[in-house]
Amino acid sequence: MKNLKTNIYFKVTTITFIGLLLLIPTFMIENLISEREWTQNDAIREVSAKWGEEQTISGPFISIPYHRYVKQFSQKDSIEKIVQLKEYLHVLPTQLTISGQINPEKRHRGIYEIVVYNSKLDISGTFNQFDLKALDIQPENILFDKAEFVVGINDLRGIEKQVNLNWDKEKLSFNPGVPSNDITGSGINASLAIDPNADKIYNFDFSLDLKGSQKLYFTPVGKVTDIDLSSEWPNPSFNGAFLPDNREVSEEGFNANWNVLHLNRNYPQIWASSRHSIEHSAFGIDLLLPVDNYQKSYRSIRYAILFIGFTFLVFFFIEVLNKIFIHPIQYILVGVSLIVFYTLLLAISEHLKFNLAFIISAVATLSLIAGYVKAILKSTKLTMLISGVLAVLYSFIFVIIQLQDYALLIGSIGVFIILGIVMYFSRKIDWYNLNLEAEE
């Protein structure tokens, strides 16, 4: 037993095995982080399902039914016949203007916060005379008296008030549903009667009080689309196909303006059937809470192997240079303490800000390990050494987490410096004649 106690190869093998064994609870904590994140997303989905989902306003546009005739050959009786099909023309507005106010609210589900909003949108614009010459459709096959004014809305439960359309000095009421799924699968519509021979500009406007959760997006269906939004929310995220041309963000809220031309997107002002899709051109606002504790916890645990490996390496050098024997059980207890840090970090960050949770968890872990090392080594100097090494490691990881864009650069430099320090302190050790012997 004494030979095993002082055998350097047995010691290195044991330390390596313990380090690898501690990766098992590390992976379990990674799964726990993912599970807690899924729980948060479930809470968001539950509240959104009752309040209103993420909203995207697709349109407005006009859908006009028409008849298309195709030849169909019947193999059963060898007869070719003409079949009438009903399809839709889709006409986009020449000018589209949207202005609105978004009023966010915070709702709670357990320990989680979810952002929902009420919005009041004023939507107006114009349709010029329809140019149907390029579509190769006979005018007598187009049912202009069956035209419908369509506004695509993801979740109709978010509509708070009756929506009325002012169309060419006429007031019309909207009905639920869309005439076809060519452009959008959910929305509202109003029946129109269009005179194809009238050389005129059709003006429209309506107000929409819409509830939703987290996101509010729009599609630039106008030949010129101008959108102006404001809110008291101080942390907006502008996403989608287009960023605002002008924006002002402060602690009091934000104002943002988009101006998009038809040349900026990949579909025309008029087409038939489902030849084009507008969903990829959507853009707007994300009202997500600035909570990224799960992502940061996941990134920090990626460095667990560095913590364990470097801490064990310091203990090993203490044994080699000071002839102090440290039992494998003591390695295990210190390693478990390092792993418990991530559990503390995850649990505390769900209730406090991540940076504060990191500091509390690091101080608690450092205090625990420092007290244990002081008890087993009986040396203030070595205890300060271990504590200093861990403090540097925690500070290093904390900096990497904050500087996400430079994490690879800072991490590479840090690992290089650590390797240099290890090589420096081990330069004079005669590894071939090394033997561990505990002092009396």
Short mmCIF file of C-alpha atoms in Angstrom, two decimals:
data_model
loop_
_atom_site.label_atom_id
_atom_site.label_comp_id
_atom_site.label_asym_id
_atom_site.label_seq_id
_atom_site.Cartn_x
_atom_site.Cartn_y
_atom_site.Cartn_z
CA MET A 1 0.00 0.00 0.00
CA LYS A 2 2.91 2.30 0.81
CA ASN A 3 4.37 1.69 -2.64
CA LEU A 4 1.05 2.74 -4.24
CA LYS A 5 0.94 5.78 -1.99
CA THR A 6 4.32 7.05 -3.21
CA ASN A 7 4.11 5.76 -6.80
CA ILE A 8 4.00 8.71 -9.19
CA TYR A 9 2.38 6.74 -12.02
CA PHE A 10 -0.38 5.45 -9.79
CA LYS A 11 -0.98 8.98 -8.52
CA VAL A 12 -1.21 10.49 -12.03
CA THR A 13 -3.51 7.67 -13.19
CA THR A 14 -5.77 8.11 -10.16
CA ILE A 15 -6.01 11.88 -10.59
CA THR A 16 -6.79 11.52 -14.31
CA PHE A 17 -9.46 8.89 -13.59
CA ILE A 18 -11.08 11.11 -10.94
CA GLY A 19 -11.07 14.09 -13.33
CA LEU A 20 -12.76 12.07 -16.07
CA LEU A 21 -15.24 10.63 -13.58
CA LEU A 22 -16.26 14.13 -12.52
CA LEU A 23 -17.27 14.90 -16.12
CA ILE A 24 -20.32 12.67 -15.59
CA PRO A 25 -22.04 15.07 -13.14
CA THR A 26 -20.90 17.91 -15.40
CA PHE A 27 -22.91 16.45 -18.28
CA MET A 28 -25.84 15.93 -15.93
CA ILE A 29 -25.78 19.63 -15.00
CA GLU A 30 -25.69 20.53 -18.71
CA ASN A 31 -28.86 18.50 -19.15
CA LEU A 32 -30.35 20.24 -16.12
CA ILE A 33 -29.65 23.63 -17.72
CA SER A 34 -31.39 22.51 -20.91
CA GLU A 35 -34.32 21.17 -18.88
CA ARG A 36 -34.74 24.46 -16.99
CA GLU A 37 -34.61 26.37 -20.26
CA TRP A 38 -37.32 24.13 -21.69
CA THR A 39 -39.40 24.76 -18.57
CA GLN A 40 -39.05 28.50 -19.15
CA ASN A 41 -40.09 28.12 -22.79
CA ASP A 42 -43.10 26.03 -21.73
CA ALA A 43 -44.15 28.82 -19.36
CA ILE A 44 -43.83 31.34 -22.21
CA ARG A 45 -45.89 29.15 -24.53
CA GLU A 46 -48.56 28.63 -21.87
CA VAL A 47 -49.02 32.36 -21.26
CA SER A 48 -48.83 33.13 -24.99
CA ALA A 49 -51.50 30.55 -25.76
CA LYS A 50 -53.93 32.35 -23.45
CA TRP A 51 -52.99 35.93 -24.28
CA GLY A 52 -51.90 35.81 -27.92
CA GLU A 53 -49.00 34.29 -29.82
CA GLU A 54 -46.22 36.09 -31.67
CA GLN A 55 -47.91 38.24 -34.30
CA THR A 56 -47.00 38.87 -37.93
CA ILE A 57 -49.22 41.15 -40.02
CA SER A 58 -49.13 39.90 -43.60
CA GLY A 59 -50.66 42.47 -45.86
CA PRO A 60 -53.03 44.04 -46.48
CA PHE A 61 -53.62 42.84 -50.03
CA ILE A 62 -56.56 42.17 -52.34
CA SER A 63 -57.42 38.65 -53.47
CA ILE A 64 -59.59 38.37 -56.59
CA PRO A 65 -60.93 34.96 -57.71
CA TYR A 66 -60.73 33.96 -61.36
CA HIS A 67 -61.47 30.89 -63.43
CA ARG A 68 -58.71 28.94 -65.11
CA TYR A 69 -59.48 26.25 -67.65
CA VAL A 70 -57.28 23.21 -68.15
CA LYS A 71 -57.50 20.13 -70.32
CA GLN A 72 -57.94 16.85 -68.50
CA PHE A 73 -57.57 13.49 -70.19
CA SER A 74 -59.55 10.58 -68.76
CA GLN A 75 -57.80 7.25 -69.26
CA LYS A 76 -60.97 5.42 -68.29
CA ASP A 77 -63.07 6.53 -71.26
CA SER A 78 -60.28 8.16 -73.39
CA ILE A 79 -62.05 11.48 -73.46
CA GLU A 80 -60.38 14.87 -73.14
CA LYS A 81 -62.45 17.47 -71.35
CA ILE A 82 -62.07 21.05 -70.16
CA VAL A 83 -62.05 21.51 -66.38
CA GLN A 84 -62.75 24.81 -64.67
CA LEU A 85 -60.51 25.68 -61.69
CA LYS A 86 -60.95 28.53 -59.26
CA GLU A 87 -57.78 30.38 -58.31
CA TYR A 88 -56.90 33.82 -56.97
CA LEU A 89 -55.08 36.91 -58.12
CA HIS A 90 -53.24 38.77 -55.37
CA VAL A 91 -52.76 42.52 -55.66
CA LEU A 92 -50.48 44.45 -53.30
CA PRO A 93 -50.95 48.13 -52.36
CA THR A 94 -49.04 50.93 -54.02
CA GLN A 95 -48.55 52.81 -50.77
CA LEU A 96 -48.67 51.31 -47.26
CA THR A 97 -48.30 53.34 -44.08
CA ILE A 98 -48.41 51.85 -40.59
CA SER A 99 -47.99 53.82 -37.39
CA GLY A 100 -48.55 52.47 -33.92
CA GLN A 101 -47.88 52.31 -30.24
CA ILE A 102 -46.78 49.10 -28.49
CA ASN A 103 -47.60 48.80 -24.79
CA PRO A 104 -45.71 45.87 -23.23
CA GLU A 105 -46.60 44.17 -19.98
CA LYS A 106 -44.78 41.63 -17.81
CA ARG A 107 -46.65 38.51 -16.76
CA HIS A 108 -45.42 35.81 -14.38
CA ARG A 109 -45.71 32.05 -14.50
CA GLY A 110 -43.98 30.61 -11.47
CA ILE A 111 -40.50 32.12 -11.28
CA TYR A 112 -40.51 33.10 -14.95
CA GLU A 113 -41.32 36.46 -16.51
CA ILE A 114 -43.03 36.67 -19.90
CA VAL A 115 -43.50 39.77 -22.05
CA VAL A 116 -46.89 40.37 -23.64
CA TYR A 117 -48.14 43.51 -25.32
CA ASN A 118 -51.12 45.52 -26.47
CA SER A 119 -50.68 47.47 -29.67
CA LYS A 120 -52.79 50.07 -31.44
CA LEU A 121 -51.97 50.26 -35.15
CA ASP A 122 -53.25 52.74 -37.73
CA ILE A 123 -52.92 51.22 -41.21
CA SER A 124 -53.59 53.16 -44.40
CA GLY A 125 -52.58 53.19 -48.04
CA THR A 126 -53.65 53.18 -51.66
CA PHE A 127 -54.25 50.77 -54.52
CA ASN A 128 -53.71 52.12 -58.03
CA GLN A 129 -55.52 50.83 -61.09
CA PHE A 130 -54.87 47.10 -61.46
CA ASP A 131 -52.50 46.17 -64.28
CA LEU A 132 -53.63 42.71 -65.39
CA LYS A 133 -52.05 42.67 -68.85
CA ALA A 134 -48.90 40.82 -67.77
CA LEU A 135 -50.84 37.92 -66.22
CA ASP A 136 -52.24 36.42 -69.42
CA ILE A 137 -55.73 36.09 -67.94
CA GLN A 138 -58.86 36.98 -69.87
CA PRO A 139 -60.77 39.81 -68.08
CA GLU A 140 -64.09 37.96 -68.48
CA ASN A 141 -62.68 35.12 -66.33
CA ILE A 142 -61.91 37.43 -63.40
CA LEU A 143 -64.64 37.79 -60.76
CA PHE A 144 -64.09 41.42 -59.75
CA ASP A 145 -67.33 41.51 -57.78
CA LYS A 146 -65.97 38.74 -55.50
CA ALA A 147 -62.76 40.54 -54.55
CA GLU A 148 -61.68 40.48 -50.90
CA PHE A 149 -59.49 42.82 -48.87
CA VAL A 150 -57.27 40.54 -46.75
CA VAL A 151 -55.10 41.18 -43.70
CA GLY A 152 -53.03 38.22 -42.52
CA ILE A 153 -52.77 37.88 -38.72
CA ASN A 154 -51.07 34.92 -37.03
CA ASP A 155 -53.31 34.63 -33.98
CA LEU A 156 -56.83 36.02 -34.32
CA ARG A 157 -57.35 35.75 -30.55
CA GLY A 158 -55.20 38.86 -30.26
CA ILE A 159 -57.81 41.12 -31.93
CA GLU A 160 -59.41 43.16 -29.15
CA LYS A 161 -62.00 45.29 -30.97
CA GLN A 162 -64.16 45.08 -34.07
CA VAL A 163 -62.15 46.10 -37.13
CA ASN A 164 -63.82 48.30 -39.75
CA LEU A 165 -62.39 49.15 -43.14
CA ASN A 166 -62.76 52.57 -44.74
CA TRP A 167 -62.56 51.76 -48.45
CA ASP A 168 -63.01 54.47 -51.04
CA LYS A 169 -65.43 56.47 -48.83
CA GLU A 170 -67.28 53.28 -47.88
CA LYS A 171 -67.27 51.65 -44.45
CA LEU A 172 -66.98 47.85 -44.46
CA SER A 173 -66.80 45.26 -41.69
CA PHE A 174 -64.16 42.54 -41.56
CA ASN A 175 -64.96 38.85 -41.36
CA PRO A 176 -62.70 36.09 -39.97
CA GLY A 177 -60.73 33.87 -42.32
CA VAL A 178 -58.90 34.22 -45.62
CA PRO A 179 -60.18 33.22 -49.07
CA SER A 180 -57.09 31.12 -49.86
CA ASN A 181 -53.88 29.91 -48.27
CA ASP A 182 -51.71 31.19 -51.10
CA ILE A 183 -50.14 33.96 -48.97
CA THR A 184 -51.31 33.45 -45.40
CA GLY A 185 -53.25 30.80 -43.55
CA SER A 186 -54.91 33.03 -40.96
CA GLY A 187 -56.42 36.49 -41.04
CA ILE A 188 -59.47 38.63 -41.67
CA ASN A 189 -61.19 39.77 -44.86
CA ALA A 190 -63.72 42.29 -46.16
CA SER A 191 -65.71 41.84 -49.38
CA LEU A 192 -65.14 44.42 -52.13
CA ALA A 193 -66.73 45.26 -55.45
CA ILE A 194 -64.09 46.56 -57.87
CA ASP A 195 -64.77 48.24 -61.21
CA PRO A 196 -61.98 47.05 -63.52
CA ASN A 197 -62.68 49.82 -66.02
CA ALA A 198 -62.48 52.66 -63.54
CA ASP A 199 -59.26 54.64 -63.81
CA LYS A 200 -59.01 55.62 -60.18
CA ILE A 201 -56.97 55.27 -57.00
CA TYR A 202 -58.54 53.36 -54.13
CA ASN A 203 -57.76 54.70 -50.66
CA PHE A 204 -58.12 52.61 -47.52
CA ASP A 205 -57.50 52.88 -43.81
CA PHE A 206 -58.39 51.00 -40.64
CA SER A 207 -57.30 50.69 -37.02
CA LEU A 208 -56.21 47.43 -35.44
CA ASP A 209 -55.97 46.80 -31.69
CA LEU A 210 -53.84 43.70 -31.45
CA LYS A 211 -52.49 41.68 -28.53
CA GLY A 212 -49.51 39.38 -28.76
CA SER A 213 -46.45 37.96 -27.05
CA GLN A 214 -42.83 38.97 -27.43
CA LYS A 215 -42.76 39.68 -31.18
CA LEU A 216 -44.60 41.97 -33.60
CA TYR A 217 -43.60 41.65 -37.27
CA PHE A 218 -44.78 43.20 -40.55
CA THR A 219 -44.41 42.40 -44.24
CA PRO A 220 -43.45 45.17 -46.72
CA VAL A 221 -46.25 44.53 -49.21
CA GLY A 222 -46.51 48.14 -50.38
CA LYS A 223 -44.65 49.41 -53.39
CA VAL A 224 -43.50 51.88 -50.77
CA THR A 225 -43.90 50.68 -47.19
CA ASP A 226 -43.45 53.14 -44.35
CA ILE A 227 -43.72 51.88 -40.75
CA ASP A 228 -43.33 54.01 -37.64
CA LEU A 229 -43.48 52.38 -34.18
CA SER A 230 -42.95 53.65 -30.65
CA SER A 231 -43.03 52.06 -27.21
CA GLU A 232 -41.95 52.51 -23.60
CA TRP A 233 -39.97 49.26 -23.75
CA PRO A 234 -36.26 50.09 -23.17
CA ASN A 235 -34.71 46.89 -24.58
CA PRO A 236 -36.04 46.27 -28.11
CA SER A 237 -34.41 43.91 -30.54
CA PHE A 238 -34.89 44.80 -34.21
CA ASN A 239 -34.89 41.63 -36.28
CA GLY A 240 -36.08 40.18 -39.56
CA ALA A 241 -35.31 40.99 -43.17
CA PHE A 242 -34.92 44.75 -42.63
CA LEU A 243 -33.46 46.92 -39.89
CA PRO A 244 -34.92 50.36 -39.10
CA ASP A 245 -33.72 53.30 -41.17
CA ASN A 246 -33.97 55.47 -38.07
CA ARG A 247 -34.24 54.47 -34.43
CA GLU A 248 -33.90 56.05 -31.01
CA VAL A 249 -33.54 53.82 -27.95
CA SER A 250 -33.32 55.10 -24.37
CA GLU A 251 -34.39 54.17 -20.86
CA GLU A 252 -37.78 55.79 -21.62
CA GLY A 253 -38.45 53.58 -24.65
CA PHE A 254 -37.82 53.56 -28.38
CA ASN A 255 -38.95 55.01 -31.70
CA ALA A 256 -38.21 53.21 -34.95
CA ASN A 257 -38.98 53.86 -38.61
CA TRP A 258 -38.69 51.56 -41.61
CA ASN A 259 -38.97 52.62 -45.24
CA VAL A 260 -38.94 49.66 -47.64
CA LEU A 261 -39.31 49.75 -51.43
CA HIS A 262 -40.69 47.00 -53.65
CA LEU A 263 -37.22 46.80 -55.18
CA ASN A 264 -35.88 45.57 -51.82
CA ARG A 265 -37.94 42.36 -51.84
CA ASN A 266 -38.22 39.36 -54.15
CA TYR A 267 -41.88 39.39 -55.25
CA PRO A 268 -43.98 41.64 -57.55
CA GLN A 269 -47.05 43.78 -56.90
CA ILE A 270 -49.44 41.30 -58.50
CA TRP A 271 -49.36 37.58 -59.19
CA ALA A 272 -51.62 34.57 -59.49
CA SER A 273 -52.03 31.60 -57.17
CA SER A 274 -49.13 30.72 -54.80
CA ARG A 275 -46.24 31.60 -57.07
CA HIS A 276 -44.61 33.87 -54.50
CA SER A 277 -44.17 33.95 -50.73
CA ILE A 278 -43.96 37.09 -48.61
CA GLU A 279 -43.12 35.54 -45.23
CA HIS A 280 -39.35 35.72 -45.74
CA SER A 281 -39.48 39.52 -45.99
CA ALA A 282 -41.05 39.99 -42.53
CA PHE A 283 -39.34 42.27 -40.02
CA GLY A 284 -40.17 43.98 -36.76
CA ILE A 285 -39.65 44.09 -33.00
CA ASP A 286 -38.68 41.47 -30.44
CA LEU A 287 -39.71 42.49 -26.93
CA LEU A 288 -37.68 39.78 -25.25
CA LEU A 289 -36.59 40.20 -21.66
CA PRO A 290 -32.82 40.67 -21.26
CA VAL A 291 -32.53 37.30 -19.51
CA ASP A 292 -29.75 35.06 -20.78
CA ASN A 293 -28.84 33.20 -17.60
CA TYR A 294 -29.31 29.77 -19.17
CA GLN A 295 -27.10 30.58 -22.15
CA LYS A 296 -24.41 31.99 -19.87
CA SER A 297 -24.68 29.04 -17.48
CA TYR A 298 -24.28 26.68 -20.40
CA ARG A 299 -21.24 28.59 -21.67
CA SER A 300 -19.63 28.67 -18.23
CA ILE A 301 -19.97 24.91 -17.67
CA ARG A 302 -18.08 24.33 -20.89
CA TYR A 303 -14.99 25.34 -18.93
CA ALA A 304 -15.57 22.80 -16.14
CA ILE A 305 -12.79 20.56 -17.46
CA LEU A 306 -10.40 23.53 -17.21
CA PHE A 307 -11.40 24.15 -13.59
CA ILE A 308 -11.04 20.53 -12.58
CA GLY A 309 -7.86 19.88 -14.54
CA PHE A 310 -5.99 22.98 -13.44
CA THR A 311 -7.07 22.67 -9.78
CA PHE A 312 -5.96 19.04 -9.67
CA LEU A 313 -2.72 20.03 -11.36
CA VAL A 314 -2.03 22.60 -8.65
CA PHE A 315 -2.72 19.99 -5.95
CA PHE A 316 -0.38 17.58 -7.71
CA PHE A 317 2.43 20.14 -7.87
CA ILE A 318 1.91 20.88 -4.17
CA GLU A 319 2.41 17.16 -3.51
CA VAL A 320 5.50 16.99 -5.70
CA LEU A 321 7.21 20.19 -4.56
CA ASN A 322 6.24 20.11 -0.86
CA LYS A 323 6.25 16.34 -0.26
CA ILE A 324 2.66 16.53 1.05
CA PHE A 325 0.42 13.54 0.39
CA ILE A 326 -3.19 14.29 -0.64
CA HIS A 327 -5.59 11.35 -0.64
CA PRO A 328 -7.71 10.58 -3.75
CA ILE A 329 -10.85 11.02 -1.64
CA GLN A 330 -9.75 14.59 -0.97
CA TYR A 331 -9.33 15.16 -4.71
CA ILE A 332 -12.86 13.88 -5.21
CA LEU A 333 -14.34 16.17 -2.56
CA VAL A 334 -12.62 19.24 -4.02
CA GLY A 335 -13.75 18.21 -7.52
CA VAL A 336 -17.34 17.80 -6.37
CA SER A 337 -17.16 21.27 -4.81
CA LEU A 338 -16.12 22.67 -8.20
CA ILE A 339 -19.09 20.93 -9.85
CA VAL A 340 -21.55 22.16 -7.20
CA PHE A 341 -20.57 25.71 -8.21
CA TYR A 342 -22.49 25.29 -11.47
CA THR A 343 -25.59 24.02 -9.68
CA LEU A 344 -25.47 27.05 -7.37
CA LEU A 345 -24.97 29.35 -10.36
CA LEU A 346 -27.95 27.91 -12.21
CA ALA A 347 -30.28 28.00 -9.20
CA ILE A 348 -29.34 31.50 -8.01
CA SER A 349 -29.37 33.02 -11.52
CA GLU A 350 -33.07 32.11 -11.83
CA HIS A 351 -33.82 34.58 -9.04
CA LEU A 352 -31.04 37.18 -9.30
CA LYS A 353 -29.08 38.77 -12.13
CA PHE A 354 -26.52 36.42 -13.62
CA ASN A 355 -23.44 38.48 -12.72
CA LEU A 356 -24.49 38.71 -9.08
CA ALA A 357 -25.33 34.98 -9.05
CA PHE A 358 -21.87 34.21 -10.47
CA ILE A 359 -20.13 36.26 -7.75
CA ILE A 360 -22.18 34.67 -4.94
CA SER A 361 -21.57 31.14 -6.26
CA ALA A 362 -17.85 31.75 -6.79
CA VAL A 363 -17.34 33.25 -3.32
CA ALA A 364 -19.27 30.39 -1.69
CA THR A 365 -17.25 27.75 -3.57
CA LEU A 366 -13.94 29.49 -2.88
CA SER A 367 -14.73 29.73 0.83
CA LEU A 368 -15.68 26.05 0.99
CA ILE A 369 -12.54 24.84 -0.80
CA ALA A 370 -10.24 27.25 1.06
CA GLY A 371 -11.55 26.05 4.44
CA TYR A 372 -11.15 22.42 3.40
CA VAL A 373 -7.62 22.93 2.05
CA LYS A 374 -6.61 24.77 5.24
CA ALA A 375 -7.88 21.82 7.29
CA ILE A 376 -6.06 19.11 5.31
CA LEU A 377 -2.79 20.91 4.45
CA LYS A 378 -2.37 22.89 7.68
CA SER A 379 -0.72 25.67 5.68
CA THR A 380 -1.96 29.22 5.23
CA LYS A 381 0.49 29.77 2.38
CA LEU A 382 -0.78 26.80 0.36
CA THR A 383 -4.38 27.69 1.14
CA MET A 384 -3.81 31.20 -0.22
CA LEU A 385 -2.17 29.68 -3.29
CA ILE A 386 -5.14 27.41 -4.04
CA SER A 387 -7.62 30.21 -3.36
CA GLY A 388 -5.70 32.61 -5.59
CA VAL A 389 -5.58 30.12 -8.45
CA LEU A 390 -9.34 29.50 -8.24
CA ALA A 391 -10.07 33.23 -7.97
CA VAL A 392 -8.06 33.84 -11.15
CA LEU A 393 -9.90 31.01 -12.92
CA TYR A 394 -13.33 32.30 -11.90
CA SER A 395 -12.38 35.84 -12.96
CA PHE A 396 -11.09 34.48 -16.27
CA ILE A 397 -14.35 32.61 -16.99
CA PHE A 398 -16.43 35.61 -15.90
CA VAL A 399 -14.61 37.85 -18.40
CA ILE A 400 -15.02 35.31 -21.21
CA ILE A 401 -18.77 35.08 -20.58
CA GLN A 402 -19.16 38.87 -20.75
CA LEU A 403 -17.09 39.23 -23.94
CA GLN A 404 -19.01 36.80 -26.12
CA ASP A 405 -17.61 38.10 -29.43
CA TYR A 406 -14.04 37.77 -28.17
CA ALA A 407 -14.51 34.58 -26.15
CA LEU A 408 -12.38 32.45 -28.48
CA LEU A 409 -9.55 34.98 -28.56
CA ILE A 410 -9.48 35.61 -24.80
CA GLY A 411 -9.94 31.91 -24.04
CA SER A 412 -7.06 30.90 -26.32
CA ILE A 413 -4.74 33.50 -24.80
CA GLY A 414 -5.76 32.44 -21.28
CA VAL A 415 -5.13 28.74 -21.93
CA PHE A 416 -1.77 29.62 -23.51
CA ILE A 417 -0.77 31.60 -20.41
CA ILE A 418 -1.87 28.76 -18.10
CA LEU A 419 0.18 26.30 -20.12
CA GLY A 420 3.19 28.62 -19.89
CA ILE A 421 2.83 28.87 -16.09
CA VAL A 422 2.61 25.07 -15.76
CA MET A 423 5.69 24.60 -17.93
CA TYR A 424 7.59 27.21 -15.92
CA PHE A 425 6.95 25.65 -12.50
CA SER A 426 7.60 22.12 -13.76
CA ARG A 427 10.82 22.91 -15.64
CA LYS A 428 13.21 21.65 -12.90
CA ILE A 429 11.30 18.54 -11.86
CA ASP A 430 13.17 15.31 -12.60
CA TRP A 431 10.21 13.21 -13.68
CA TYR A 432 12.30 10.02 -14.12
CA ASN A 433 13.54 10.06 -10.53
CA LEU A 434 10.45 11.55 -8.96
CA ASN A 435 9.05 9.73 -5.93
CA LEU A 436 6.28 10.87 -3.58
CA GLU A 437 7.05 10.52 0.09
CA ALA A 438 4.87 12.09 2.76
CA GLU A 439 6.73 13.97 5.45
CA GLU A 440 6.45 12.93 9.10
#
